[in-house]
Short mmCIF file of C-alpha atoms in Angstrom, two decimals:
data_model
loop_
_atom_site.label_atom_id
_atom_site.label_comp_id
_atom_site.label_asym_id
_atom_site.label_seq_id
_atom_site.Cartn_x
_atom_site.Cartn_y
_atom_site.Cartn_z
CA UNK W 977 6.88 -67.59 60.00
CA UNK W 978 7.64 -71.28 59.08
CA UNK W 979 9.53 -73.60 56.92
CA UNK W 980 7.22 -75.49 54.90
CA UNK W 981 6.99 -73.10 51.68
CA UNK W 982 8.97 -75.43 49.45
CA UNK W 983 10.93 -72.09 48.56
CA UNK W 984 14.44 -72.69 47.65
CA UNK W 985 15.33 -68.68 47.75
CA UNK W 986 17.37 -67.84 50.65
CA UNK W 987 15.83 -64.27 50.98
CA UNK W 988 12.52 -66.03 50.85
CA UNK W 989 10.63 -66.30 54.08
CA UNK W 990 8.58 -69.37 54.36
CA UNK W 991 5.03 -69.88 56.01
CA UNK W 992 2.62 -66.70 56.27
CA UNK W 993 1.96 -64.06 58.92
CA UNK W 994 -1.27 -62.53 59.71
CA UNK W 995 -3.39 -59.92 61.28
CA UNK W 996 -6.65 -58.83 61.86
CA UNK W 997 -8.82 -55.56 62.53
CA UNK W 998 -12.34 -55.42 63.58
CA UNK W 999 -13.77 -56.42 60.13
CA UNK W 1000 -10.82 -58.50 58.42
CA UNK W 1001 -8.56 -61.22 58.40
CA UNK W 1002 -5.42 -60.57 56.49
CA UNK W 1003 -2.82 -63.11 55.24
CA UNK W 1004 0.59 -62.27 54.19
CA UNK W 1005 3.04 -64.63 52.51
CA UNK W 1006 6.69 -64.26 50.45
CA UNK W 1007 7.41 -65.53 47.06
CA UNK W 1008 9.92 -64.92 44.57
CA UNK W 1009 10.05 -61.47 42.79
CA UNK W 1010 9.56 -63.41 39.46
CA UNK W 1011 6.03 -64.25 40.48
CA UNK W 1012 3.56 -63.30 38.39
CA UNK W 1013 -0.15 -62.69 39.72
CA UNK W 1014 -1.63 -65.51 37.21
CA UNK W 1015 0.81 -67.74 39.34
CA UNK W 1016 -1.19 -66.90 42.56
CA UNK W 1017 -3.48 -69.79 43.40
CA UNK W 1018 -6.26 -68.51 45.99
CA UNK W 1019 -9.33 -70.57 46.79
CA UNK W 1020 -11.86 -69.55 49.92
CA UNK W 1021 -15.19 -71.03 50.57
CA UNK W 1022 -16.95 -69.78 54.21
CA UNK W 1023 -14.98 -71.64 56.31
CA UNK W 1024 -11.94 -72.99 54.58
CA UNK W 1025 -8.58 -71.21 52.68
CA UNK W 1026 -6.18 -72.72 50.36
CA UNK W 1027 -3.39 -69.86 49.03
CA UNK W 1028 -0.43 -70.74 47.51
CA UNK W 1029 1.71 -70.12 43.96
CA UNK W 1030 1.01 -72.60 41.70
CA UNK W 1031 3.40 -75.75 41.50
CA UNK W 1032 4.74 -75.53 44.94
CA UNK W 1033 2.84 -76.60 48.31
CA UNK W 1034 0.14 -73.98 49.49
CA UNK W 1035 1.35 -71.92 51.73
CA UNK W 1036 -1.93 -71.35 53.95
CA UNK W 1037 -4.33 -74.33 54.20
CA UNK W 1038 -7.15 -74.97 56.28
CA UNK W 1039 -10.44 -74.96 57.91
CA UNK W 1040 -10.88 -71.08 59.25
CA UNK W 1041 -11.60 -70.62 62.92
CA UNK W 1042 -14.71 -68.42 62.25
CA UNK W 1043 -16.25 -67.96 59.13
CA UNK W 1044 -15.70 -64.97 56.43
CA UNK W 1045 -18.08 -63.44 53.93
CA UNK W 1046 -18.22 -64.37 50.28
CA UNK W 1047 -16.36 -62.26 47.97
CA UNK W 1048 -17.44 -61.08 44.35
CA UNK W 1049 -13.80 -59.71 44.06
CA UNK W 1050 -10.51 -60.97 43.91
CA UNK W 1051 -9.28 -61.43 47.41
CA UNK W 1052 -5.91 -61.34 46.96
CA UNK W 1053 -2.96 -58.84 45.62
CA UNK W 1054 0.70 -59.03 44.52
CA UNK W 1055 3.44 -56.41 45.53
CA UNK W 1056 6.92 -56.37 44.49
CA UNK W 1057 9.36 -55.71 47.45
CA UNK W 1058 12.94 -55.99 45.73
CA UNK W 1059 14.16 -59.24 46.24
CA UNK W 1060 11.10 -60.61 47.16
CA UNK W 1061 6.90 -60.03 46.39
CA UNK W 1062 4.38 -60.57 48.61
CA UNK W 1063 1.01 -62.16 48.23
CA UNK W 1064 -1.73 -60.35 50.10
CA UNK W 1065 -5.24 -62.46 50.97
CA UNK W 1066 -7.58 -60.15 52.45
CA UNK W 1067 -11.12 -62.21 54.48
CA UNK W 1068 -14.16 -60.29 55.99
CA UNK W 1069 -15.28 -61.59 59.17
CA UNK W 1070 -18.63 -62.84 59.27
CA UNK W 1071 -18.81 -61.73 62.49
CA UNK W 1072 -16.78 -58.89 63.48
CA UNK W 1073 -14.94 -60.42 66.69
CA UNK W 1074 -11.49 -61.19 67.54
CA UNK W 1075 -9.85 -64.34 66.41
CA UNK W 1076 -7.48 -65.99 68.81
CA UNK W 1077 -5.89 -67.66 65.95
CA UNK W 1078 -6.87 -68.17 62.26
CA UNK W 1079 -6.94 -71.97 61.20
CA UNK W 1080 -8.34 -74.67 63.47
CA UNK W 1081 -7.92 -77.92 61.73
CA UNK W 1082 -7.06 -79.67 58.29
CA UNK W 1083 -9.63 -79.07 55.04
CA UNK W 1084 -12.83 -81.12 55.05
CA UNK W 1085 -11.52 -83.04 52.32
CA UNK W 1086 -8.53 -84.34 54.59
CA UNK W 1087 -5.66 -82.12 53.09
CA UNK W 1088 -3.47 -81.57 56.32
CA UNK W 1089 -3.56 -78.01 57.27
CA UNK W 1090 0.04 -76.24 56.76
CA UNK W 1091 2.91 -76.06 59.35
CA UNK W 1092 2.71 -72.62 60.30
CA UNK W 1093 -1.05 -72.85 61.37
CA UNK W 1094 0.07 -75.60 63.54
CA UNK W 1095 2.63 -73.42 65.01
CA UNK W 1096 0.22 -70.61 65.78
CA UNK W 1097 -2.35 -73.23 67.11
CA UNK W 1098 0.51 -73.95 69.76
CA UNK W 1099 1.84 -70.48 70.59
CA UNK W 1100 -2.02 -70.03 71.67
CA UNK W 1101 -2.57 -72.96 73.95
CA UNK W 1102 0.79 -72.26 75.16
CA UNK W 1103 -0.71 -69.10 76.34
CA UNK W 1104 -2.96 -71.03 78.28
CA UNK W 1105 -0.53 -72.76 79.87
CA UNK W 1106 -1.36 -76.12 78.36
CA UNK W 1107 1.72 -77.66 77.00
CA UNK W 1108 0.84 -81.09 76.20
CA UNK W 1109 -2.00 -80.06 73.82
CA UNK W 1110 0.61 -77.01 72.51
CA UNK W 1111 3.35 -79.91 72.13
CA UNK W 1112 0.92 -82.13 69.81
CA UNK W 1113 0.38 -79.16 67.38
CA UNK W 1114 4.38 -78.64 67.28
CA UNK W 1115 5.23 -82.36 66.65
CA UNK W 1116 2.79 -82.28 63.58
CA UNK W 1117 4.29 -79.11 62.65
CA UNK W 1118 7.88 -80.53 62.91
CA UNK W 1119 6.70 -83.60 61.07
CA UNK W 1120 5.98 -81.00 58.31
CA UNK W 1121 9.14 -79.67 58.19
CA UNK W 1122 8.98 -76.60 60.20
CA UNK W 1123 12.19 -74.82 61.51
CA UNK W 1124 10.10 -72.99 64.10
CA UNK W 1125 8.43 -75.66 65.80
CA UNK W 1126 11.73 -78.03 66.04
CA UNK W 1127 13.23 -74.98 67.76
CA UNK W 1128 10.19 -74.64 70.37
CA UNK W 1129 10.58 -77.69 70.79
CA UNK W 1130 14.02 -77.96 71.75
CA UNK W 1131 13.41 -74.76 74.32
CA UNK W 1132 10.23 -76.69 75.96
CA UNK W 1133 12.38 -79.99 76.28
CA UNK W 1134 15.61 -78.06 77.51
CA UNK W 1135 13.44 -76.34 80.51
CA UNK W 1136 11.58 -79.21 81.26
CA UNK W 1137 7.89 -77.95 80.02
CA UNK W 1138 7.58 -81.11 78.04
CA UNK W 1139 8.71 -84.19 80.97
CA UNK W 1140 10.16 -86.81 78.83
CA UNK W 1141 12.86 -89.66 79.32
CA UNK W 1142 16.19 -88.36 77.96
CA UNK W 1143 14.54 -84.70 77.04
CA UNK W 1144 17.63 -83.01 76.95
CA UNK W 1145 18.75 -85.43 74.11
CA UNK W 1146 15.50 -84.74 72.49
CA UNK W 1147 15.83 -81.17 72.92
CA UNK W 1148 19.48 -81.33 71.55
CA UNK W 1149 18.42 -83.08 68.49
CA UNK W 1150 15.25 -80.66 67.90
CA UNK W 1151 17.86 -77.73 68.20
CA UNK W 1152 19.92 -79.57 65.52
CA UNK W 1153 17.36 -79.94 63.01
CA UNK W 1154 15.97 -76.37 63.30
CA UNK W 1155 20.01 -75.18 62.66
CA UNK W 1156 19.79 -77.66 60.11
CA UNK W 1157 16.79 -75.97 58.50
CA UNK W 1158 18.18 -72.24 59.10
CA UNK W 1159 17.43 -71.30 62.43
CA UNK W 1160 20.18 -69.00 63.98
CA UNK W 1161 18.71 -68.97 67.11
CA UNK W 1162 19.04 -72.86 67.25
CA UNK W 1163 22.30 -72.19 66.33
CA UNK W 1164 22.85 -70.07 69.06
CA UNK W 1165 21.54 -72.05 71.72
CA UNK W 1166 23.53 -75.15 70.45
CA UNK W 1167 26.74 -73.02 70.80
CA UNK W 1168 25.44 -72.10 74.23
CA UNK W 1169 25.09 -75.55 75.46
CA UNK W 1170 28.84 -76.15 73.97
CA UNK W 1171 29.95 -73.71 76.05
CA UNK W 1172 28.40 -74.20 78.97
CA UNK W 1173 30.01 -78.09 78.52
CA UNK W 1174 33.39 -76.55 78.13
CA UNK W 1175 33.50 -77.34 74.42
CA UNK W 1176 35.31 -73.90 73.41
CA UNK W 1177 36.07 -74.92 69.80
CA UNK W 1178 32.53 -76.25 69.01
CA UNK W 1179 30.70 -73.58 70.90
CA UNK W 1180 32.87 -71.10 68.38
CA UNK W 1181 31.95 -73.09 65.29
CA UNK W 1182 28.27 -72.50 66.21
CA UNK W 1183 28.74 -69.30 67.00
CA UNK W 1184 30.36 -68.43 63.58
CA UNK W 1185 27.56 -70.06 61.81
CA UNK W 1186 25.19 -67.51 63.68
CA UNK W 1187 27.05 -64.79 62.96
CA UNK W 1188 27.94 -65.37 59.51
CA UNK W 1189 26.23 -62.82 56.87
CA UNK W 1190 24.22 -65.56 55.06
CA UNK W 1191 22.94 -66.33 58.07
CA UNK W 1192 22.34 -62.61 59.25
CA UNK W 1193 20.46 -62.25 55.89
CA UNK W 1194 18.24 -65.18 56.69
CA UNK W 1195 17.00 -63.99 60.15
CA UNK W 1196 16.09 -60.80 58.28
CA UNK W 1197 14.27 -62.42 56.04
CA UNK W 1198 12.45 -64.03 58.83
CA UNK W 1199 11.98 -61.11 61.02
CA UNK W 1200 11.15 -57.98 57.76
CA UNK W 1201 9.75 -55.69 60.21
CA UNK W 1202 12.97 -55.42 62.52
CA UNK W 1203 15.57 -53.14 60.76
CA UNK W 1204 17.71 -54.81 63.94
CA UNK W 1205 20.32 -57.61 63.46
CA UNK W 1206 18.83 -60.28 65.39
CA UNK W 1207 19.57 -60.43 69.74
CA UNK W 1208 20.57 -63.75 69.42
CA UNK W 1209 23.11 -62.93 66.61
CA UNK W 1210 24.39 -59.93 68.66
CA UNK W 1211 24.58 -61.91 71.88
CA UNK W 1212 27.20 -64.58 69.70
CA UNK W 1213 29.40 -62.34 69.05
CA UNK W 1214 29.49 -61.09 72.67
CA UNK W 1215 30.04 -65.04 74.15
CA UNK W 1216 32.93 -65.28 70.93
CA UNK W 1217 34.65 -62.39 72.29
CA UNK W 1218 34.24 -63.90 75.97
CA UNK W 1219 36.01 -67.15 74.84
CA UNK W 1220 38.73 -65.80 73.09
CA UNK W 1221 39.44 -63.08 76.10
CA UNK W 1222 39.35 -66.26 78.50
CA UNK W 1223 40.91 -68.94 76.51
CA UNK W 1224 40.35 -72.72 77.22
CA UNK W 1225 40.37 -76.06 76.61
CA UNK W 1226 40.91 -76.48 72.84
CA UNK W 1227 41.10 -72.36 72.34
CA UNK W 1228 43.93 -70.60 72.85
CA UNK W 1229 43.95 -66.53 74.05
CA UNK W 1230 43.63 -64.22 71.84
CA UNK W 1231 42.31 -60.81 73.23
CA UNK W 1232 42.46 -59.22 69.38
CA UNK W 1233 40.28 -61.57 68.57
CA UNK W 1234 38.10 -60.95 71.26
CA UNK W 1235 38.68 -56.83 71.03
CA UNK W 1236 36.87 -57.77 67.27
CA UNK W 1237 34.10 -59.50 68.36
CA UNK W 1238 33.37 -57.34 71.26
CA UNK W 1239 33.61 -54.05 68.52
CA UNK W 1240 31.17 -55.82 66.60
CA UNK W 1241 28.81 -56.52 69.12
CA UNK W 1242 29.23 -52.77 70.48
CA UNK W 1243 27.96 -51.38 67.17
CA UNK W 1244 24.90 -53.50 67.43
CA UNK W 1245 24.50 -51.87 71.06
CA UNK W 1246 25.10 -55.15 72.68
CA UNK W 1247 25.72 -53.42 76.64
CA UNK W 1248 27.85 -55.98 77.49
CA UNK W 1249 29.87 -56.00 74.80
CA UNK W 1250 30.24 -52.44 75.01
CA UNK W 1251 31.35 -52.35 78.60
CA UNK W 1252 33.59 -54.89 77.99
CA UNK W 1253 35.50 -52.98 75.17
CA UNK W 1254 35.86 -49.97 77.69
CA UNK W 1255 37.77 -52.26 79.75
CA UNK W 1256 39.87 -53.14 76.86
CA UNK W 1257 40.76 -49.74 76.25
CA UNK W 1258 41.08 -48.71 79.59
CA UNK W 1259 44.16 -51.12 80.67
CA UNK W 1260 45.30 -51.79 76.74
CA UNK W 1261 44.41 -55.00 76.19
CA UNK W 1262 43.89 -56.12 72.58
CA UNK W 1263 44.00 -52.40 71.70
CA UNK W 1264 45.66 -49.56 72.06
CA UNK W 1265 45.19 -48.32 75.74
CA UNK W 1266 43.08 -45.03 75.20
CA UNK W 1267 41.26 -43.77 78.27
CA UNK W 1268 39.00 -41.52 76.50
CA UNK W 1269 37.91 -43.83 74.33
CA UNK W 1270 37.28 -45.98 77.28
CA UNK W 1271 35.12 -43.29 79.02
CA UNK W 1272 33.18 -43.07 76.14
CA UNK W 1273 32.22 -46.68 75.93
CA UNK W 1274 31.81 -46.98 79.38
CA UNK W 1275 29.37 -44.01 78.89
CA UNK W 1276 27.63 -45.89 75.86
CA UNK W 1277 27.46 -48.96 77.96
CA UNK W 1278 25.82 -47.09 81.07
CA UNK W 1279 23.45 -45.37 79.03
CA UNK W 1280 22.25 -48.53 77.10
CA UNK W 1281 22.06 -50.84 80.74
CA UNK W 1282 22.27 -48.80 83.65
CA UNK W 1283 23.68 -51.57 86.08
CA UNK W 1284 26.40 -51.35 84.23
CA UNK W 1285 29.06 -49.02 86.05
CA UNK W 1286 31.04 -46.22 84.98
CA UNK W 1287 34.18 -46.32 86.99
CA UNK W 1288 36.17 -43.63 88.96
CA UNK W 1289 39.14 -42.07 88.00
CA UNK W 1290 38.82 -41.74 83.94
CA UNK W 1291 38.00 -38.11 84.71
CA UNK W 1292 41.75 -37.37 85.75
CA UNK W 1293 44.46 -37.11 83.30
CA UNK W 1294 45.86 -40.46 81.46
CA UNK W 1295 48.82 -40.37 83.93
CA UNK W 1296 46.84 -39.92 86.74
CA UNK W 1297 44.56 -42.73 86.19
CA UNK W 1298 47.53 -44.86 85.32
CA UNK W 1299 49.37 -43.91 88.26
CA UNK W 1300 46.23 -44.63 90.65
CA UNK W 1301 46.31 -48.29 90.64
CA UNK W 1302 43.86 -48.38 93.97
CA UNK W 1303 41.29 -46.05 92.08
CA UNK W 1304 41.29 -48.86 88.93
CA UNK W 1305 41.17 -51.65 91.21
CA UNK W 1306 38.72 -50.17 93.24
CA UNK W 1307 36.09 -49.54 90.48
CA UNK W 1308 36.61 -52.05 87.70
CA UNK W 1309 39.49 -54.37 87.90
CA UNK W 1310 39.62 -56.78 90.60
CA UNK W 1311 36.24 -55.25 92.55
CA UNK W 1312 32.92 -57.24 92.10
CA UNK W 1313 29.46 -55.48 91.09
CA UNK W 1314 26.91 -58.53 90.54
CA UNK W 1315 23.69 -57.68 88.88
CA UNK W 1316 21.12 -59.73 90.66
CA UNK W 1317 18.39 -59.70 87.62
CA UNK W 1318 20.10 -62.74 86.33
CA UNK W 1319 17.90 -62.11 83.08
CA UNK W 1320 20.19 -61.37 80.27
CA UNK W 1321 23.33 -63.31 79.34
CA UNK W 1322 26.10 -61.74 80.72
CA UNK W 1323 24.06 -59.55 83.06
CA UNK W 1324 25.82 -61.03 85.89
CA UNK W 1325 28.94 -59.45 86.34
CA UNK W 1326 32.12 -60.32 88.16
CA UNK W 1327 35.45 -58.24 87.98
CA UNK W 1328 38.70 -60.11 88.99
CA UNK W 1329 42.09 -59.85 88.36
CA UNK W 1330 45.02 -61.86 89.28
CA UNK W 1331 44.13 -65.03 88.52
CA UNK W 1332 44.42 -67.88 86.99
CA UNK W 1333 42.66 -66.86 83.40
CA UNK W 1334 44.59 -63.51 83.42
CA UNK W 1335 44.75 -62.80 79.25
CA UNK W 1336 48.37 -61.97 79.30
CA UNK W 1337 50.65 -64.68 78.92
CA UNK W 1338 53.42 -63.23 80.83
CA UNK W 1339 52.40 -60.84 84.14
CA UNK W 1340 52.86 -57.33 83.45
CA UNK W 1341 53.56 -54.71 86.95
CA UNK W 1342 50.09 -53.86 88.01
CA UNK W 1343 51.14 -50.01 88.87
CA UNK W 1344 50.98 -49.97 85.02
CA UNK W 1345 48.83 -51.71 83.50
CA UNK W 1346 46.53 -53.97 85.84
CA UNK W 1347 45.61 -57.91 85.28
CA UNK W 1348 42.41 -58.09 83.74
CA UNK W 1349 40.34 -61.37 82.92
CA UNK W 1350 37.00 -61.55 81.23
CA UNK W 1351 34.47 -59.29 82.94
CA UNK W 1352 31.30 -61.27 82.47
CA UNK W 1353 29.93 -64.36 84.01
CA UNK W 1354 27.67 -66.13 81.72
CA UNK W 1355 23.98 -66.95 82.80
CA UNK W 1356 23.98 -70.47 82.92
CA UNK W 1357 22.32 -72.08 79.67
CA UNK W 1358 19.29 -73.57 81.41
CA UNK W 1359 18.20 -70.07 83.62
CA UNK W 1360 18.60 -68.46 80.04
CA UNK W 1361 16.54 -70.79 77.95
CA UNK W 1362 14.21 -70.64 81.09
CA UNK W 1363 13.79 -67.02 80.54
CA UNK W 1364 13.52 -67.53 76.39
CA UNK W 1365 10.41 -69.67 76.78
CA UNK W 1366 8.47 -67.30 78.95
CA UNK W 1367 8.26 -64.78 76.14
CA UNK W 1368 6.48 -66.88 73.63
CA UNK W 1369 4.65 -64.82 71.15
CA UNK W 1370 1.93 -65.61 69.10
CA UNK W 1371 2.39 -64.40 65.85
CA UNK W 1372 6.44 -65.32 66.09
CA UNK W 1373 9.04 -66.44 67.65
CA UNK W 1374 11.29 -63.90 68.70
CA UNK W 1375 12.79 -64.34 72.23
CA UNK W 1376 13.54 -61.08 74.14
CA UNK W 1377 16.51 -59.06 74.42
CA UNK W 1378 19.41 -61.61 74.40
CA UNK W 1379 22.11 -59.98 76.49
CA UNK W 1380 20.58 -56.77 76.64
CA UNK W 1381 18.95 -56.69 80.35
CA UNK W 1382 18.59 -52.83 81.21
CA UNK W 1383 18.30 -52.38 84.98
CA UNK W 1384 16.66 -49.64 86.70
CA UNK W 1385 18.50 -50.51 90.03
CA UNK W 1386 21.98 -47.96 89.72
CA UNK W 1387 21.32 -44.68 91.06
CA UNK W 1388 24.36 -44.84 93.29
CA UNK W 1389 26.66 -45.07 90.01
CA UNK W 1390 28.23 -41.66 89.73
CA UNK W 1391 28.96 -40.07 86.59
CA UNK W 1392 31.74 -38.27 85.61
CA UNK W 1393 32.19 -35.26 83.95
CA UNK W 1394 31.69 -34.97 79.88
CA UNK W 1395 34.45 -36.31 78.42
CA UNK W 1396 35.73 -33.12 76.89
CA UNK W 1397 36.16 -32.56 80.67
CA UNK W 1398 38.84 -35.13 80.72
CA UNK W 1399 42.48 -34.30 81.55
CA UNK W 1400 41.47 -31.09 82.98
CA UNK W 1401 43.41 -30.89 86.29
CA UNK W 1402 44.75 -27.57 86.74
CA UNK W 1403 43.68 -26.70 83.39
CA UNK W 1404 42.49 -22.54 84.45
CA UNK W 1405 46.20 -22.15 85.09
CA UNK W 1406 47.77 -23.94 81.76
CA UNK W 1407 45.35 -21.88 79.57
CA UNK W 1408 46.61 -18.54 81.28
CA UNK W 1409 50.01 -19.49 80.96
CA UNK W 1410 48.99 -20.33 77.12
CA UNK W 1411 47.56 -16.88 76.42
CA UNK W 1412 50.05 -15.22 77.96
CA UNK W 1413 52.44 -16.96 75.84
CA UNK W 1414 50.37 -15.87 72.87
CA UNK W 1415 50.32 -12.47 73.78
CA UNK W 1416 53.93 -12.12 74.20
CA UNK W 1417 54.73 -13.60 70.70
CA UNK W 1418 51.95 -11.49 68.78
CA UNK W 1419 53.43 -8.63 70.69
CA UNK W 1420 56.98 -9.50 69.14
CA UNK W 1421 55.57 -10.02 65.87
CA UNK W 1422 54.07 -6.33 65.77
CA UNK W 1423 57.33 -4.77 66.62
CA UNK W 1424 59.40 -6.80 64.43
CA UNK W 1425 56.85 -5.58 61.25
CA UNK W 1426 57.03 -1.85 62.91
CA UNK W 1427 60.60 -1.66 62.36
#
């Protein structure tokens, strides 16, 4: 949806959504919960529509792609949905054929069509491979204050699908405008740019805005159909954790903050965050060492993304696993396990030990606690945006799964026994001794009671 409704309510998604079946076109748009049915203003002819609420810019405006049948009844209704209400406009198709987009042009009296309709046309031409025409409609929508249009233009300039001198600067400017209009995804992209350029504090600032409660609420309003936190917000949490774990120019290493951010992302099922948090529990970095918890997290990460390995050795007792530094180093610390798919953020993994980016300020004995660096390499920004731009959807601007690049090529990964088998070496003899001791104790109690 788009940003040209004129509504100041942060919980109201701007623009409109549209859907269709064989016989009907349906437009829906959100309005404040105090809106009354008499406040709704909908005018429909055979070829045009103008819909909205009184005293505000209209939400659906323009010449329809195909003709609709005249209606003798009210073609709209109003439904209350908690913190907002929905206006639904139903139009009967004159010819029962699919529509590729709902509105094709301005009204006959010269009134410009709404910004969301420009965006819908841009999506249509992008799917046809006509980037030049798509850019024309996106620029029109951007001039009308469309958040989505600014975001899409930023991506097109960054990926070179729109050729222009100074394209990178133009892209950044569009992303900044989209972020100023409330796009969490634009905030995330700006954070990626800062991070790739080594501007870590600026990256943290942008990621922090992206994952603020207010912004997550805004993102939820833009995608009512999803009950999940937006993928870019999950990945922003993951990237913040990586920055704090590695440290760098202007940002001190803070393994506790890294663990906190990866914990937040792990709750939201970010695979690499779950896996990185497992490594922290395995090695006692930023959290209390807990190999049982580490194994649970390694399993969870592997279930989310089978390219993420479960290290050998965790099915041993804690002392055995800690003392067996070769098994730890061979399976996680100091080994390399690169995911060749290159799709998601952090999907390329590189486990290294003993480098200058070690999280410990003072080296500790490797026999008790191996050195640990960030277990992930971040996919270069240009590759990431290119992947996002290839996922255009004709009805919205959600782009794939950030950092959730599931791979099927992991049949060689050995899955350890279930968690309740942890630390069971020699368990049978141990339990026999315990049972014998209990039997002796019971006999002694019985004899004492008897006498």
